[in-house]
Amino acid sequence: MSRRKGKSSRELGLELAAICGKHFFKLENLHYGYWTLDLSIDLANLHKAQEQYTDFLISHIPHEVKTILDVGCGTGHIAKRLMDAGYNVDCVSPSPFLSEQVHALLGDRAHLFECMFEQLKTDHRYDLILFSESFQYVGMGKALENITDLLNAGGCLLICDVFKVVPSAVEGIDNGRNGVMGGGHKLQKLHDLIAHHPFELVKDIDITPQTAPNLDLFDTAMKNVAAPALEASLDFLNGRYKLMARFLQWKYKKQIERVYAKYFNGKRSAEDFRKYRTYRFLLYKKLYPHFTSISTVESHKKPALCCSTK
Ligand SMILES: C[S@@+](CC[C@H](N)C(=O)[O-])C[C@H]1O[C@@H](n2cnc3c(N)ncnc32)[C@H](O)[C@@H]1O
């Protein structure tokens, strides 16, 4: 199974998020938090909000599920929680950096496929395939084919992730603003694609209100920590190594402008997130194939449906 060769900027972003999150805020996960009303929106509470997100996910797993494939398992902490709850879990991780953390955390308790999900080949079959904030990274067409193959009949697909929505009032007018916030497939595109696969949507929960506060936290951290740190570094360079500083600012002008435009523009806010994105918990059930002969129907009657809703 091949790994990707170069490191993409998104992969680098995830690695930096894992390092900074763990170092500064004791974060174990890479997902958004689930902010309930009793939790004040503060960076110091992000680890609690992340735990609440994992609790939310686990509480919605249909009770017949026994085996789970955790795709894009990040640091492996959700997989650990799932195993502690009694599930048999395998993981997929294309990032060598994150895979090392998964090995350190899980040892040989879980099989880790170190590849992109689109390239995964295995004879294993699962009751549930989980994409916790990792669906936005996969090519949807190929991923849906793989998911169909890797799920047992009656198995479930659970996607909990950010999607793009373009409010009709701003369609065509405000697209530049919409583009400022990266991430997420178009929700409508997922609906259109999955219609060609044997799945039935059994739960669709909009958790945008509970996840949007993360954007304000991120914006505050960029304004109060990252921007002053960057300014201070540039001032230091300008004072000490004037020529080199000028050369670097000239050489990396475009990249520096891009970073400012993307992260310090004040538009990655909870308000914009609510407007242009939706964070959805989507649970699908894989349908049984249609059978033509009575004997085939009889022989396929036995397996229990994994996705009966609670
Ligand atoms: C935002 S993190 C989410 C991690 C974890 N699931 C969580 O909820 O904390 C995205 C994860 O998707 C993984 N990923 C990115 N591209 C992928 C791909 N093509 N196939 C499988 N996983 C991928 C990353 O390595 C990372 O583990």
Coordinates of C-alpha atoms and ligand atoms in Angstrom, one line a residue:
M1 CA 0.0 0.0 0.0
S2 CA 1.7 3.2 -1.1
R3 CA 2.0 6.4 1.0
R4 CA 1.9 9.8 -0.6
K5 CA 5.3 11.2 -1.5
G6 CA 5.2 15.0 -0.7
K7 CA 3.6 16.6 2.3
S8 CA 0.7 18.8 1.4
S9 CA 0.1 22.1 3.2
R10 CA -3.1 20.7 4.7
E11 CA -1.1 17.8 6.2
L12 CA 1.5 20.2 7.5
G13 CA -1.4 22.3 9.0
L14 CA -2.7 19.2 10.8
E15 CA 0.7 18.3 12.2
L16 CA 1.2 21.9 13.5
A17 CA -2.2 21.8 15.0
A18 CA -1.4 18.5 16.7
I19 CA 1.9 19.8 18.1
C20 CA 0.7 23.3 19.2
G21 CA -2.6 21.9 20.5
K22 CA -0.9 19.3 22.7
H23 CA 1.9 21.6 23.8
F24 CA -0.1 24.7 24.7
F25 CA -3.6 23.4 25.5
K26 CA -3.2 19.7 26.4
L27 CA -5.4 18.8 23.4
E28 CA -5.5 15.1 22.4
N29 CA -7.8 15.4 19.4
L30 CA -7.8 17.3 16.1
H31 CA -11.5 17.9 15.8
Y32 CA -13.7 20.9 16.7
G33 CA -15.2 21.0 20.1
Y34 CA -18.9 20.4 20.9
W35 CA -19.8 23.5 22.9
T36 CA -22.8 23.1 25.2
L37 CA -24.3 26.1 26.9
D38 CA -22.8 25.3 30.3
L39 CA -19.3 25.4 28.9
S40 CA -17.8 28.9 28.5
I41 CA -16.1 29.6 25.2
D42 CA -12.5 29.7 26.2
L43 CA -9.4 28.1 24.8
A44 CA -8.8 26.5 28.3
N45 CA -12.1 24.6 27.8
L46 CA -11.4 23.3 24.3
H47 CA -10.2 20.0 25.5
K48 CA -13.5 19.5 27.4
A49 CA -15.5 20.6 24.3
Q50 CA -13.5 18.0 22.2
E51 CA -14.3 15.3 24.7
Q52 CA -18.0 16.3 24.5
Y53 CA -17.7 15.9 20.7
T54 CA -16.3 12.4 21.1
D55 CA -19.1 11.6 23.6
F56 CA -21.7 12.9 21.1
L57 CA -20.3 10.7 18.3
I58 CA -20.1 7.5 20.5
S59 CA -23.6 8.0 21.9
H60 CA -25.0 7.9 18.4
I61 CA -23.4 4.6 17.3
P62 CA -26.2 2.1 16.6
H63 CA -26.2 -0.6 19.2
E64 CA -25.7 -3.6 16.8
V65 CA -22.2 -2.3 15.7
K66 CA -19.2 -4.3 16.8
T67 CA -16.5 -3.6 14.3
I68 CA -15.4 -0.1 13.2
L69 CA -13.0 1.4 10.7
D70 CA -11.9 4.8 11.9
V71 CA -10.8 6.7 8.7
G72 CA -8.4 9.6 9.3
C73 CA -8.0 8.7 12.9
G74 CA -5.8 11.6 13.8
T75 CA -3.9 11.0 17.0
G76 CA -5.9 7.8 17.7
H77 CA -7.8 9.1 20.7
I78 CA -11.3 8.5 19.3
A79 CA -10.2 4.9 18.4
K80 CA -9.0 4.4 21.9
R81 CA -12.3 5.6 23.4
L82 CA -14.1 3.3 21.0
M83 CA -12.0 0.3 22.0
D84 CA -12.4 1.1 25.7
A85 CA -16.1 1.0 25.0
G86 CA -15.8 -2.5 23.6
Y87 CA -15.6 -2.1 19.9
N88 CA -13.1 -3.8 17.6
V89 CA -11.4 -0.9 15.7
D90 CA -9.1 -0.6 12.8
C91 CA -7.7 2.8 11.7
V92 CA -6.5 4.5 8.6
S93 CA -3.9 7.2 8.7
P94 CA -1.9 8.6 5.7
S95 CA 0.2 10.9 7.9
P96 CA 3.5 9.3 9.1
F97 CA 3.7 11.9 11.8
L98 CA 0.2 11.1 13.2
S99 CA 0.6 7.3 12.6
E100 CA 3.6 7.4 15.0
Q101 CA 1.3 8.8 17.7
V102 CA -1.3 6.2 16.9
H103 CA 1.2 3.4 17.3
A104 CA 2.4 4.9 20.6
L105 CA -1.1 5.2 21.9
L106 CA -2.7 2.0 20.7
G107 CA 0.2 -0.4 20.2
D108 CA -1.1 -3.6 18.6
R109 CA -4.7 -3.1 19.9
A110 CA -5.8 -1.8 16.5
H111 CA -4.6 -2.5 13.0
L112 CA -3.4 0.7 11.4
F113 CA -3.6 1.0 7.6
E114 CA -1.0 3.7 6.8
C115 CA -2.3 5.0 3.6
M116 CA -4.9 7.3 2.1
F117 CA -8.4 5.9 2.3
E118 CA -8.8 6.1 -1.4
Q119 CA -5.8 3.6 -1.7
L120 CA -6.9 1.2 1.0
K121 CA -7.1 -2.4 0.0
T122 CA -8.2 -5.1 2.5
D123 CA -10.4 -8.1 2.8
H124 CA -11.7 -6.9 6.2
R125 CA -15.3 -5.8 6.3
Y126 CA -16.8 -3.5 9.0
D127 CA -20.2 -2.8 10.7
L128 CA -19.4 0.9 10.7
I129 CA -17.0 3.2 8.9
L130 CA -16.3 6.5 10.7
F131 CA -15.1 9.7 9.2
S132 CA -14.7 12.2 12.1
E133 CA -13.7 15.4 10.5
S134 CA -11.8 13.5 7.9
F135 CA -14.3 13.3 5.1
Q136 CA -13.4 16.7 3.8
Y137 CA -9.9 15.4 3.0
V138 CA -11.0 12.4 0.8
G139 CA -12.0 12.3 -2.9
M140 CA -15.7 11.7 -2.5
G141 CA -16.3 9.5 -5.6
K142 CA -13.5 7.0 -4.9
A143 CA -14.2 7.1 -1.1
L144 CA -17.9 6.2 -1.7
E145 CA -16.9 3.2 -3.8
N146 CA -14.5 2.0 -1.2
I147 CA -17.1 2.5 1.6
T148 CA -19.6 0.5 -0.3
D149 CA -17.2 -2.4 -0.7
L150 CA -15.8 -2.3 2.9
L151 CA -19.1 -2.3 4.7
N152 CA -21.0 -5.4 5.7
A153 CA -24.6 -5.5 4.4
G154 CA -26.7 -3.4 6.7
G155 CA -23.6 -1.7 7.9
C156 CA -23.3 2.1 8.6
L157 CA -21.4 5.1 7.3
L158 CA -21.0 7.8 9.9
I159 CA -19.7 11.2 8.7
C160 CA -19.3 14.0 11.1
D161 CA -17.7 17.0 9.3
V162 CA -17.9 20.5 7.9
F163 CA -19.6 21.0 4.6
K164 CA -20.0 24.0 2.3
V165 CA -23.4 25.6 1.8
V166 CA -23.9 28.6 -0.3
P167 CA -26.8 30.6 0.9
S168 CA -29.0 31.5 -2.1
A169 CA -29.0 35.2 -1.1
V170 CA -25.3 35.5 -1.5
E171 CA -24.8 33.0 -4.4
G172 CA -22.7 34.6 -7.1
I173 CA -22.3 37.9 -5.2
D174 CA -20.2 37.0 -2.2
N175 CA -18.1 34.0 -3.4
G176 CA -14.8 35.7 -2.6
R177 CA -15.8 35.9 1.0
N178 CA -17.1 32.3 1.0
G179 CA -13.7 31.2 -0.3
V180 CA -11.8 32.7 2.6
M181 CA -12.8 29.9 4.8
G182 CA -11.2 26.7 3.5
G183 CA -12.4 23.1 4.0
G184 CA -15.4 21.0 3.4
H185 CA -17.1 19.4 0.4
K186 CA -20.3 20.9 -0.9
L187 CA -23.1 19.2 1.0
Q188 CA -25.3 19.1 -2.1
K189 CA -22.5 17.3 -4.0
L190 CA -22.4 14.6 -1.3
H191 CA -26.2 14.2 -1.6
D192 CA -26.0 13.9 -5.4
L193 CA -23.2 11.4 -5.3
I194 CA -24.5 9.2 -2.6
A195 CA -27.8 8.9 -4.4
H196 CA -25.9 6.6 -6.9
H197 CA -24.8 4.3 -4.0
P198 CA -26.8 1.8 -1.9
F199 CA -27.3 4.0 1.1
E200 CA -30.2 5.3 3.1
L201 CA -29.8 8.4 5.3
V202 CA -31.1 7.5 8.8
K203 CA -29.9 10.5 10.9
D204 CA -28.9 14.0 9.9
I205 CA -28.1 16.3 12.9
D206 CA -26.9 19.9 12.3
I207 CA -24.3 20.6 15.0
T208 CA -23.2 24.0 13.5
P209 CA -24.3 25.9 16.6
Q210 CA -22.3 23.7 18.9
T211 CA -19.1 23.7 16.7
A212 CA -19.1 27.3 15.3
P213 CA -17.5 28.8 18.6
N214 CA -14.3 27.2 17.6
L215 CA -13.9 29.7 14.8
D216 CA -14.0 32.7 17.2
L217 CA -11.4 30.9 19.4
F218 CA -9.1 30.4 16.4
D219 CA -9.6 34.0 15.3
T220 CA -8.7 35.3 18.8
A221 CA -5.6 33.1 19.0
M222 CA -4.5 34.3 15.6
K223 CA -5.0 38.0 16.5
N224 CA -3.6 37.8 20.1
V225 CA -0.8 35.3 19.7
A226 CA 0.2 34.5 16.1
A227 CA 0.0 38.0 14.6
P228 CA 2.1 39.7 17.4
A229 CA 4.6 36.8 17.3
L230 CA 5.0 37.3 13.5
E231 CA 5.3 41.1 13.9
A232 CA 7.9 40.7 16.6
S233 CA 9.9 38.2 14.5
L234 CA 9.9 40.6 11.5
D235 CA 10.9 43.5 13.7
F236 CA 13.7 41.5 15.2
L237 CA 15.0 40.5 11.7
N238 CA 14.6 44.1 10.4
G239 CA 16.7 45.4 13.4
R240 CA 19.4 42.8 13.4
Y241 CA 19.7 41.5 9.8
K242 CA 18.3 44.3 7.7
L243 CA 19.5 43.0 4.3
M244 CA 18.4 39.5 4.9
A245 CA 15.0 40.6 6.2
R246 CA 14.4 42.7 3.1
F247 CA 15.5 39.8 0.9
L248 CA 13.2 37.3 2.7
Q249 CA 10.2 39.7 2.7
W250 CA 10.8 40.3 -1.1
K251 CA 11.3 36.6 -1.8
Y252 CA 8.3 35.4 0.2
K253 CA 6.0 38.4 -0.4
K254 CA 3.2 36.4 -2.0
Q255 CA 3.2 33.7 0.7
I256 CA 3.3 36.3 3.5
E257 CA 0.4 38.2 1.8
R258 CA -1.5 34.9 1.5
V259 CA -1.1 34.1 5.2
Y260 CA -2.3 37.5 6.2
A261 CA -5.3 37.4 3.8
K262 CA -6.2 33.9 5.0
Y263 CA -5.7 34.0 8.7
F264 CA -5.6 37.6 9.8
N265 CA -8.6 39.0 7.9
G266 CA -11.1 38.5 10.7
K267 CA -13.4 36.6 8.4
R268 CA -12.8 33.2 9.8
S269 CA -15.4 33.9 12.4
A270 CA -18.3 31.9 14.0
E271 CA -20.7 34.3 12.2
D272 CA -19.2 33.5 8.7
F273 CA -19.0 29.8 9.6
R274 CA -22.7 29.7 10.4
K275 CA -23.4 31.5 7.1
Y276 CA -21.2 29.5 4.7
R277 CA -20.6 26.2 6.4
T278 CA -22.7 23.5 8.0
Y279 CA -21.3 20.9 10.5
R280 CA -23.2 17.8 10.0
F281 CA -23.6 14.4 11.8
L282 CA -24.7 12.1 9.0
L283 CA -25.5 8.4 9.5
Y284 CA -26.3 6.2 6.5
K285 CA -27.3 2.6 6.4
K286 CA -26.0 0.4 3.6
L287 CA -29.0 -1.2 1.9
Y288 CA -29.2 -4.9 1.3
P289 CA -28.9 -5.8 -2.4
H290 CA -32.1 -6.6 -4.2
F291 CA -32.5 -10.3 -4.6
T292 CA -34.3 -11.9 -7.5
S293 CA -34.8 -15.5 -6.4
I294 CA -36.8 -16.6 -3.3
S295 CA -33.9 -18.8 -2.0
T296 CA -31.5 -15.9 -2.1
V297 CA -34.0 -13.7 -0.2
E298 CA -34.3 -16.4 2.4
S299 CA -30.6 -16.9 2.9
H300 CA -30.1 -13.1 3.3
K301 CA -32.9 -12.5 5.8
K302 CA -30.8 -13.4 8.9
P303 CA -28.2 -10.6 9.4
A304 CA -29.4 -7.9 11.8
L305 CA -29.5 -4.3 10.5
C306 CA -26.7 -2.3 12.0
C307 CA -28.4 1.0 11.7
S308 CA -31.7 0.8 13.5
T309 CA -31.9 4.2 15.1
K310 CA -31.9 4.5 18.9
Ligands
LIG1 C1 -9.0 17.0 11.3 S1 -8.2 15.5 11.4 C2 -9.4 14.5 12.3 C3 -8.7 13.5 13.1 C4 -9.7 12.6 14.0 N1 -10.6 11.9 13.2 C5 -10.4 13.5 15.0 O1 -11.6 13.6 14.9 O2 -9.8 14.1 15.9 C6 -8.2 14.8 9.8 C7 -7.6 13.5 9.6 O3 -7.8 13.0 8.3 C8 -6.6 12.4 7.8 N2 -6.6 12.3 6.3 C9 -6.3 13.3 5.5 N3 -6.4 12.9 4.2 C10 -6.8 11.6 4.3 C11 -7.1 10.6 3.3 N4 -7.0 10.9 2.0 N5 -7.5 9.4 3.7 C12 -7.6 9.1 5.0 N6 -7.4 10.0 6.0 C13 -7.0 11.3 5.6 C14 -5.5 13.2 8.5 O4 -4.3 12.5 8.5 C15 -6.1 13.4 9.9 O5 -5.9 12.2 10.7

